[in-house]
Amino acid sequence: MRLENKKAIVTGGAGGIGRATSLALAAEGAAVAVVDLNADAAEGVAAEIRAAGGSAIAIAADVASEADIERVIATAVAELGGVNVVFNNAGIIRRTTAVETTVEEWDRVFGVNVRSIFLMCKHIVPIMEAAGGGSIINTGSGWGLKGGGQAISYCASKGAVVNMTRALAIDHGPAGIRVNSVNPGDVNTGMLRDEARQLAQDTNAFLAEAADRPLRRMGEPSEVAQAVVWLASDDSSYVTGSALVVDGGGIA
Ligand code: NAI
């Protein structure tokens, strides 16, 4: 058990990567607060963890809202007895170019993907500081490192996640808080199917294209989860400010 005595918040915890990571953190001994816009699905993941003998609660919240983030943290601290791991993972994508993107869509993507992480850190860092440290992991994307087509707000937001992670690591390292990003390539979740819908493409053809990388397949959510477990654990005690890529070698 690599995460005994860890207490973790996972945002987007009901989705593909968030659910797998919530399960993986709990399997290593962490108590987990599963946070998601989808209340029923979050409760389902928490129930799954408890049924497997783990410890979990569900919290319904919109991570773009400061009031919701403050409530999430207060609830997690009260019910888990503290928080020393945060996985800022909730995210949305809009498959549009700059010309096609409305200001409202741009703001919503940045609200969910970027402001959420700022808000979480604004309110969790003092708690981690007082407790002597912690580990924060933010979900970036391969497209946050290299860019991609027809996803201008998403690419900009994930680039912001990667660099915000470095800035957070610099500011809060002296307090013992490590901050890293995990950057998946194409992972087999609902998000990819949503992208195929948004682009009006055949889902199977879209998924086949997503698998065109050196390892010749998409990633599975559990494979991202294991990277997050490592970053959450003391096994990565000298790692901060890094952008860990988990993408099957999707370099091009
Ligand atoms: P997903 O769509 O399966 O899960 C996302 C979860 O976030 C959903 O449960 C959704 O309800 C929740 N969510 C959305 N908006 C929210 C909000 N405002 N407040 C709280 N929860 C909210 O997608 P997936 O693939 O698991 O994505 C997780 C993260 O991984 C995202 O940040 C995504 O951008 C990133 N990512 C995913 C890749 C992929 O190929 N699936 C590739 C690279 C990055």
CSV table of C-alpha atoms and ligand atoms in Angstrom, one decimal:
chain,number,residue,atom,x,y,z
A,1,MET,CA,0.0,0.0,0.0
A,2,ARG,CA,1.8,3.1,-1.3
A,3,LEU,CA,-0.8,5.6,-0.2
A,4,GLU,CA,-1.7,4.7,3.3
A,5,ASN,CA,-2.6,7.8,5.3
A,6,LYS,CA,-3.1,9.8,2.1
A,7,LYS,CA,-6.4,11.7,1.6
A,8,ALA,CA,-7.1,12.7,-1.9
A,9,ILE,CA,-9.5,14.9,-3.9
A,10,VAL,CA,-10.1,13.7,-7.5
A,11,THR,CA,-12.0,16.1,-9.8
A,12,GLY,CA,-13.8,14.8,-12.8
A,13,GLY,CA,-13.7,11.6,-10.7
A,14,ALA,CA,-16.7,10.1,-12.4
A,15,GLY,CA,-15.2,10.2,-15.9
A,16,GLY,CA,-12.8,7.8,-17.6
A,17,ILE,CA,-9.4,8.8,-16.2
A,18,GLY,CA,-10.9,10.2,-13.0
A,19,ARG,CA,-12.8,7.0,-12.1
A,20,ALA,CA,-9.8,4.8,-12.9
A,21,THR,CA,-7.5,7.0,-10.8
A,22,SER,CA,-10.0,7.2,-7.9
A,23,LEU,CA,-10.1,3.4,-7.9
A,24,ALA,CA,-6.3,3.1,-8.1
A,25,LEU,CA,-5.6,5.7,-5.4
A,26,ALA,CA,-8.1,3.9,-3.1
A,27,ALA,CA,-6.5,0.5,-3.9
A,28,GLU,CA,-3.2,1.8,-2.6
A,29,GLY,CA,-4.8,2.9,0.7
A,30,ALA,CA,-5.9,6.5,0.1
A,31,ALA,CA,-9.2,7.9,1.2
A,32,VAL,CA,-10.8,9.5,-1.8
A,33,ALA,CA,-13.2,12.4,-2.4
A,34,VAL,CA,-14.7,11.8,-5.9
A,35,VAL,CA,-15.8,15.2,-7.2
A,36,ASP,CA,-17.8,15.6,-10.4
A,37,LEU,CA,-20.5,17.6,-12.0
A,38,ASN,CA,-22.4,14.4,-12.4
A,39,ALA,CA,-23.6,13.6,-8.9
A,40,ASP,CA,-25.0,10.2,-9.5
A,41,ALA,CA,-21.9,9.0,-11.4
A,42,ALA,CA,-19.6,10.3,-8.6
A,43,GLU,CA,-21.7,8.5,-6.0
A,44,GLY,CA,-21.4,5.4,-8.2
A,45,VAL,CA,-17.6,5.5,-8.2
A,46,ALA,CA,-17.5,6.2,-4.4
A,47,ALA,CA,-19.8,3.2,-3.8
A,48,GLU,CA,-17.6,1.0,-6.1
A,49,ILE,CA,-14.6,1.9,-3.9
A,50,ARG,CA,-16.4,1.2,-0.7
A,51,ALA,CA,-17.7,-2.1,-2.0
A,52,ALA,CA,-14.0,-3.0,-2.7
A,53,GLY,CA,-13.1,-2.3,0.9
A,54,GLY,CA,-11.8,1.2,0.3
A,55,SER,CA,-12.7,4.6,1.7
A,56,ALA,CA,-14.5,7.2,-0.4
A,57,ILE,CA,-17.1,10.0,-0.5
A,58,ALA,CA,-18.8,11.7,-3.4
A,59,ILE,CA,-19.1,15.5,-3.8
A,60,ALA,CA,-21.2,17.0,-6.6
A,61,ALA,CA,-19.6,20.3,-7.8
A,62,ASP,CA,-18.7,22.5,-10.7
A,63,VAL,CA,-15.0,23.0,-10.5
A,64,ALA,CA,-15.2,26.3,-12.3
A,65,SER,CA,-17.1,27.8,-9.3
A,66,GLU,CA,-15.1,29.2,-6.4
A,67,ALA,CA,-18.0,28.6,-4.0
A,68,ASP,CA,-18.1,24.9,-5.1
A,69,ILE,CA,-14.3,24.5,-4.8
A,70,GLU,CA,-14.4,26.0,-1.2
A,71,ARG,CA,-17.3,23.6,-0.3
A,72,VAL,CA,-15.4,20.6,-1.9
A,73,ILE,CA,-12.3,21.3,0.2
A,74,ALA,CA,-14.3,22.0,3.4
A,75,THR,CA,-16.2,18.7,3.0
A,76,ALA,CA,-13.1,16.7,2.1
A,77,VAL,CA,-11.2,18.0,5.1
A,78,ALA,CA,-14.1,17.4,7.4
A,79,GLU,CA,-15.0,13.9,6.2
A,80,LEU,CA,-11.5,12.5,5.2
A,81,GLY,CA,-9.7,14.2,8.1
A,82,GLY,CA,-7.5,16.4,5.9
A,83,VAL,CA,-6.3,16.5,2.2
A,84,ASN,CA,-2.7,15.8,1.1
A,85,VAL,CA,-3.3,14.8,-2.5
A,86,VAL,CA,-5.3,16.6,-5.2
A,87,PHE,CA,-5.8,15.4,-8.7
A,88,ASN,CA,-7.1,18.3,-10.8
A,89,ASN,CA,-8.5,16.3,-13.6
A,90,ALA,CA,-11.9,17.6,-14.7
A,91,GLY,CA,-11.8,18.8,-18.2
A,92,ILE,CA,-13.8,19.5,-21.4
A,93,ILE,CA,-12.9,19.9,-25.0
A,94,ARG,CA,-14.5,21.9,-27.9
A,95,ARG,CA,-13.3,20.8,-31.3
A,96,THR,CA,-13.4,24.1,-33.0
A,97,THR,CA,-10.9,26.6,-34.6
A,98,ALA,CA,-10.5,30.2,-33.4
A,99,VAL,CA,-13.0,31.3,-36.1
A,100,GLU,CA,-15.6,28.8,-35.0
A,101,THR,CA,-15.2,29.3,-31.2
A,102,THR,CA,-17.7,31.6,-29.4
A,103,VAL,CA,-16.4,33.7,-26.5
A,104,GLU,CA,-18.8,31.8,-24.2
A,105,GLU,CA,-17.3,28.5,-25.2
A,106,TRP,CA,-13.7,29.8,-24.8
A,107,ASP,CA,-14.5,31.1,-21.3
A,108,ARG,CA,-16.2,27.8,-20.3
A,109,VAL,CA,-13.2,25.7,-21.5
A,110,PHE,CA,-10.9,28.0,-19.6
A,111,GLY,CA,-13.2,28.0,-16.5
A,112,VAL,CA,-13.3,24.2,-16.3
A,113,ASN,CA,-9.7,23.4,-17.5
A,114,VAL,CA,-7.7,26.3,-16.0
A,115,ARG,CA,-9.6,28.5,-13.5
A,116,SER,CA,-10.5,25.3,-11.6
A,117,ILE,CA,-6.9,24.5,-10.9
A,118,PHE,CA,-6.1,28.0,-9.9
A,119,LEU,CA,-9.1,28.0,-7.5
A,120,MET,CA,-8.3,24.6,-6.1
A,121,CYS,CA,-4.7,25.6,-5.4
A,122,LYS,CA,-5.7,29.0,-4.0
A,123,HIS,CA,-7.7,27.3,-1.3
A,124,ILE,CA,-5.8,24.0,-0.8
A,125,VAL,CA,-2.2,25.3,-0.6
A,126,PRO,CA,-2.7,26.9,2.8
A,127,ILE,CA,-4.1,23.7,4.2
A,128,MET,CA,-1.3,21.6,2.7
A,129,GLU,CA,1.2,24.1,4.0
A,130,ALA,CA,-0.2,23.9,7.5
A,131,ALA,CA,0.1,20.1,7.3
A,132,GLY,CA,3.7,20.2,6.1
A,133,GLY,CA,3.2,19.4,2.4
A,134,GLY,CA,1.3,17.5,-0.2
A,135,SER,CA,1.1,16.5,-3.8
A,136,ILE,CA,-0.9,18.2,-6.5
A,137,ILE,CA,-1.3,16.6,-10.0
A,138,ASN,CA,-2.9,18.4,-12.8
A,139,THR,CA,-4.2,16.8,-16.0
A,140,GLY,CA,-2.6,18.5,-19.0
A,141,SER,CA,-2.6,16.9,-22.4
A,142,GLY,CA,-0.2,16.0,-25.2
A,143,TRP,CA,-1.9,18.9,-27.0
A,144,GLY,CA,-0.9,21.2,-24.1
A,145,LEU,CA,2.7,20.4,-25.0
A,146,LYS,CA,2.6,20.4,-28.8
A,147,GLY,CA,-0.8,21.7,-30.0
A,148,GLY,CA,-3.3,20.0,-32.2
A,149,GLY,CA,-5.9,20.9,-34.8
A,150,GLN,CA,-9.5,22.2,-34.4
A,151,ALA,CA,-9.3,22.6,-30.6
A,152,ILE,CA,-8.0,26.1,-30.1
A,153,SER,CA,-9.5,26.7,-26.7
A,154,TYR,CA,-8.5,23.3,-25.4
A,155,CYS,CA,-4.9,23.5,-26.7
A,156,ALA,CA,-4.5,27.0,-25.1
A,157,SER,CA,-6.1,25.8,-21.9
A,158,LYS,CA,-3.9,22.7,-21.6
A,159,GLY,CA,-0.7,24.7,-22.4
A,160,ALA,CA,-1.8,27.0,-19.5
A,161,VAL,CA,-2.2,23.9,-17.2
A,162,VAL,CA,1.4,22.7,-18.0
A,163,ASN,CA,3.0,26.1,-17.3
A,164,MET,CA,0.8,26.9,-14.3
A,165,THR,CA,2.0,23.6,-12.9
A,166,ARG,CA,5.6,24.8,-13.2
A,167,ALA,CA,4.8,28.1,-11.6
A,168,LEU,CA,3.0,26.5,-8.7
A,169,ALA,CA,5.9,24.1,-8.2
A,170,ILE,CA,8.3,27.1,-7.9
A,171,ASP,CA,6.0,29.0,-5.5
A,172,HIS,CA,5.1,26.2,-3.2
A,173,GLY,CA,8.0,23.8,-3.3
A,174,PRO,CA,9.6,25.4,-0.2
A,175,ALA,CA,6.5,24.5,1.7
A,176,GLY,CA,6.9,20.8,0.8
A,177,ILE,CA,4.1,20.9,-1.8
A,178,ARG,CA,5.0,19.1,-5.1
A,179,VAL,CA,3.0,20.0,-8.2
A,180,ASN,CA,3.2,18.0,-11.5
A,181,SER,CA,1.2,17.6,-14.6
A,182,VAL,CA,0.3,14.3,-16.2
A,183,ASN,CA,-0.1,14.6,-20.0
A,184,PRO,CA,-2.1,11.8,-21.7
A,185,GLY,CA,-2.3,11.1,-25.3
A,186,ASP,CA,-5.5,9.6,-26.7
A,187,VAL,CA,-7.1,7.6,-23.9
A,188,ASN,CA,-10.1,5.3,-24.3
A,189,THR,CA,-12.8,7.4,-22.5
A,190,GLY,CA,-16.1,9.2,-23.3
A,191,MET,CA,-14.1,12.3,-24.3
A,192,LEU,CA,-12.8,10.7,-27.5
A,193,ARG,CA,-16.3,9.6,-28.5
A,194,ASP,CA,-17.6,13.1,-27.7
A,195,GLU,CA,-14.9,14.5,-30.0
A,196,ALA,CA,-15.9,12.2,-32.8
A,197,ARG,CA,-19.5,13.5,-32.4
A,198,GLN,CA,-18.4,17.1,-32.4
A,199,LEU,CA,-16.4,16.6,-35.6
A,200,ALA,CA,-19.2,14.5,-37.1
A,201,GLN,CA,-16.8,11.7,-37.8
A,202,ASP,CA,-17.4,8.0,-37.6
A,203,THR,CA,-16.5,6.9,-34.1
A,204,ASN,CA,-14.6,3.7,-35.1
A,205,ALA,CA,-12.5,5.6,-37.7
A,206,PHE,CA,-11.8,8.3,-35.2
A,207,LEU,CA,-10.7,5.7,-32.5
A,208,ALA,CA,-8.5,3.9,-35.1
A,209,GLU,CA,-6.7,7.1,-35.9
A,210,ALA,CA,-6.2,7.7,-32.2
A,211,ALA,CA,-4.4,4.4,-32.0
A,212,ASP,CA,-1.9,5.4,-34.8
A,213,ARG,CA,1.2,5.9,-32.6
A,214,PRO,CA,4.3,3.8,-31.8
A,215,LEU,CA,2.6,1.5,-29.4
A,216,ARG,CA,-0.2,1.0,-31.9
A,217,ARG,CA,-3.1,1.5,-29.6
A,218,MET,CA,-5.0,4.1,-27.5
A,219,GLY,CA,-4.2,4.3,-23.8
A,220,GLU,CA,-6.4,2.9,-21.1
A,221,PRO,CA,-7.5,5.1,-18.2
A,222,SER,CA,-5.8,2.7,-15.7
A,223,GLU,CA,-2.5,3.5,-17.4
A,224,VAL,CA,-2.8,7.2,-16.7
A,225,ALA,CA,-4.0,6.3,-13.2
A,226,GLN,CA,-0.8,4.5,-12.4
A,227,ALA,CA,1.2,7.5,-13.3
A,228,VAL,CA,-0.9,9.6,-11.0
A,229,VAL,CA,-0.5,7.1,-8.2
A,230,TRP,CA,3.3,7.4,-8.6
A,231,LEU,CA,3.1,11.2,-8.5
A,232,ALA,CA,0.8,11.1,-5.5
A,233,SER,CA,3.1,8.7,-3.6
A,234,ASP,CA,6.3,9.4,-1.7
A,235,ASP,CA,8.0,7.3,-4.4
A,236,SER,CA,8.2,10.5,-6.5
A,237,SER,CA,9.5,12.6,-3.5
A,238,TYR,CA,12.1,14.6,-5.6
A,239,VAL,CA,9.8,15.2,-8.6
A,240,THR,CA,8.1,18.6,-9.0
A,241,GLY,CA,7.3,20.9,-11.8
A,242,SER,CA,7.5,18.0,-14.3
A,243,ALA,CA,5.2,17.3,-17.2
A,244,LEU,CA,4.9,13.5,-17.3
A,245,VAL,CA,3.8,12.3,-20.7
A,246,VAL,CA,1.7,9.1,-20.9
A,247,ASP,CA,0.8,8.7,-24.6
A,248,GLY,CA,2.1,5.5,-26.2
A,249,GLY,CA,4.8,7.6,-27.9
A,250,GLY,CA,2.4,9.9,-29.7
A,251,ILE,CA,5.3,12.3,-30.5
A,252,ALA,CA,4.3,13.6,-33.9
B,1,NAI,P1,-14.4,12.2,-19.4
B,1,NAI,O1,-15.3,13.0,-20.2
B,1,NAI,O2,-14.5,10.7,-19.4
B,1,NAI,O3,-14.3,12.7,-17.9
B,1,NAI,C1,-14.4,14.1,-17.6
B,1,NAI,C2,-15.2,14.2,-16.3
B,1,NAI,O4,-15.1,15.6,-15.9
B,1,NAI,C3,-16.6,13.8,-16.5
B,1,NAI,O5,-17.0,12.9,-15.5
B,1,NAI,C4,-17.4,15.2,-16.3
B,1,NAI,O6,-18.6,15.0,-15.7
B,1,NAI,C5,-16.4,15.9,-15.4
B,1,NAI,N1,-16.6,17.4,-15.5
B,1,NAI,C6,-16.7,18.1,-16.7
B,1,NAI,N2,-16.9,19.4,-16.4
B,1,NAI,C7,-16.9,19.5,-15.0
B,1,NAI,C8,-17.0,20.6,-14.1
B,1,NAI,N3,-17.2,21.8,-14.5
B,1,NAI,N4,-16.9,20.3,-12.8
B,1,NAI,C9,-16.7,19.0,-12.3
B,1,NAI,N5,-16.6,18.0,-13.1
B,1,NAI,C10,-16.7,18.2,-14.5
B,1,NAI,O7,-12.9,12.5,-20.0
B,1,NAI,P2,-11.5,12.0,-19.6
B,1,NAI,O8,-10.9,11.5,-20.9
B,1,NAI,O9,-11.5,11.1,-18.4
B,1,NAI,O10,-10.7,13.4,-19.2
B,1,NAI,C11,-10.1,13.6,-18.0
B,1,NAI,C12,-9.0,14.6,-18.2
B,1,NAI,O11,-8.0,14.1,-19.1
B,1,NAI,C13,-9.5,15.9,-18.9
B,1,NAI,O12,-8.9,17.0,-18.3
B,1,NAI,C14,-9.0,15.8,-20.3
B,1,NAI,O13,-8.9,17.0,-21.0
B,1,NAI,C15,-7.7,15.0,-20.1
B,1,NAI,N6,-7.3,14.3,-21.3
B,1,NAI,C16,-8.0,13.3,-21.9
B,1,NAI,C17,-7.5,12.7,-23.0
B,1,NAI,C18,-8.2,11.5,-23.6
B,1,NAI,O14,-7.8,11.1,-24.7
B,1,NAI,N7,-9.3,11.0,-23.1
B,1,NAI,C19,-6.2,13.1,-23.6
B,1,NAI,C20,-5.5,14.1,-22.9
B,1,NAI,C21,-6.0,14.7,-21.8
